XYZ file of C-alpha atoms in Angstrom:
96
model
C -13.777 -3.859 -6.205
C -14.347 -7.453 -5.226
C -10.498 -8.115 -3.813
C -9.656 -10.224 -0.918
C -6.410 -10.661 0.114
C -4.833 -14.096 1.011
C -2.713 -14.727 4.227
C -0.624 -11.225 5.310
C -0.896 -9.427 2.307
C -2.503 -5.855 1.692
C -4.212 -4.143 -1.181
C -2.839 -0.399 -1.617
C -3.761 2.165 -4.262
C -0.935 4.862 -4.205
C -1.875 8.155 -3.465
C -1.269 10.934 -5.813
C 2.447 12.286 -6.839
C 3.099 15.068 -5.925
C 3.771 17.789 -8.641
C 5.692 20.525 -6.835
C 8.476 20.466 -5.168
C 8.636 22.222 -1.691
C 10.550 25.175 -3.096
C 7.187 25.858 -5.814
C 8.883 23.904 -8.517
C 6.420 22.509 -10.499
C 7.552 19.298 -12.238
C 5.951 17.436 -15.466
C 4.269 14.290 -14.785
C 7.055 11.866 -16.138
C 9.282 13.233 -13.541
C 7.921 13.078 -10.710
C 8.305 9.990 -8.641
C 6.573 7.472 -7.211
C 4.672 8.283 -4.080
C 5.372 5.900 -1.254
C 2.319 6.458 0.448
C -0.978 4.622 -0.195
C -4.471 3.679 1.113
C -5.595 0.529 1.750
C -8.082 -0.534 0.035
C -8.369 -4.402 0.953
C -6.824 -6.434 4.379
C -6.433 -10.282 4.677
C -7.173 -12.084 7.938
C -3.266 -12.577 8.642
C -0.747 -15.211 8.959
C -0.103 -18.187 11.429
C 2.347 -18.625 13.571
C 4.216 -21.938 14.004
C 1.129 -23.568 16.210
C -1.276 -22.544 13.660
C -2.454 -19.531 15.765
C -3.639 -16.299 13.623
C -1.459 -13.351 14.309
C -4.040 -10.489 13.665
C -3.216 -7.789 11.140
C -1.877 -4.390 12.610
C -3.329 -2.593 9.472
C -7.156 -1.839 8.561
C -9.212 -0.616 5.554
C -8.414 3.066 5.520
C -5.746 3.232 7.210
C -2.711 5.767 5.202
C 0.454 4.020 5.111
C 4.178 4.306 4.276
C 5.947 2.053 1.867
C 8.926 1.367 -0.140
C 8.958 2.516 -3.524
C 9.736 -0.643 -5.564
C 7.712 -2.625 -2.897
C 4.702 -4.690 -3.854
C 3.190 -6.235 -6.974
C 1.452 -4.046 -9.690
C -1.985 -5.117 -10.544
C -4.617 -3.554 -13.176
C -8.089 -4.171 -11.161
C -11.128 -1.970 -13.240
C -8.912 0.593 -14.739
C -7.017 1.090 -11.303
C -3.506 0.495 -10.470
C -3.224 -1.199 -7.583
C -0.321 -2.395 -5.049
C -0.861 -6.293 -3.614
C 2.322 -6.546 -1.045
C 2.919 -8.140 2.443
C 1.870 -6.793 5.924
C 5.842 -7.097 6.493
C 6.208 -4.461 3.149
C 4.759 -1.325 5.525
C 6.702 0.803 6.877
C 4.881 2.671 9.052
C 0.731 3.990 9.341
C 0.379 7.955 9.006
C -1.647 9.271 11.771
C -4.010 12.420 11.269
């Protein structure tokens, strides 16, 4: 995937939904709803501040992170769909 990301924004690729409940249930794939976790896939070099400084990004390629579920901008990149949304869009990195 040649994708680089302008200013603050991130590229995500949702992770897989999740097709059982936590009591066993096992729900078809039209029912099940949208993760709101995702991998990065792509980083850009951040935003400036008012003096034109860049404010490094807190995120990295790799990193598992927590986002809204109508959040970001769906994109079709070689088959894949793909989340392009701001730094400001994440919740929260997932720690192993």
């Amino acid at each position: 995937m040649k994708l680089r990301p302008l200013a603050d924004r991130v590229i995500v690729k949702r992770l897989e939904a999740e097709e059982k409940t936590a009591s066993g249930i096992v729900l078809p794939g039209n029912t099940a709803e949208k993760p709101d976790q995702g991998e990065v896939l792509a980083v850009g070099p951040g935003k400036k501040n008012d003096k034109g400084d860049l404010i490094a990004m807190n995120v990295k390629v790799g990193d598992r992170v927590l986002f809204g579920k109508y959040s970001g901008q769906t994109v079709k990149v070689d088959g894949d769909e793909l989340l392009v949304m701001k730094e400001d869009d994440l919740f929260a990195v997932v720690e192993k």
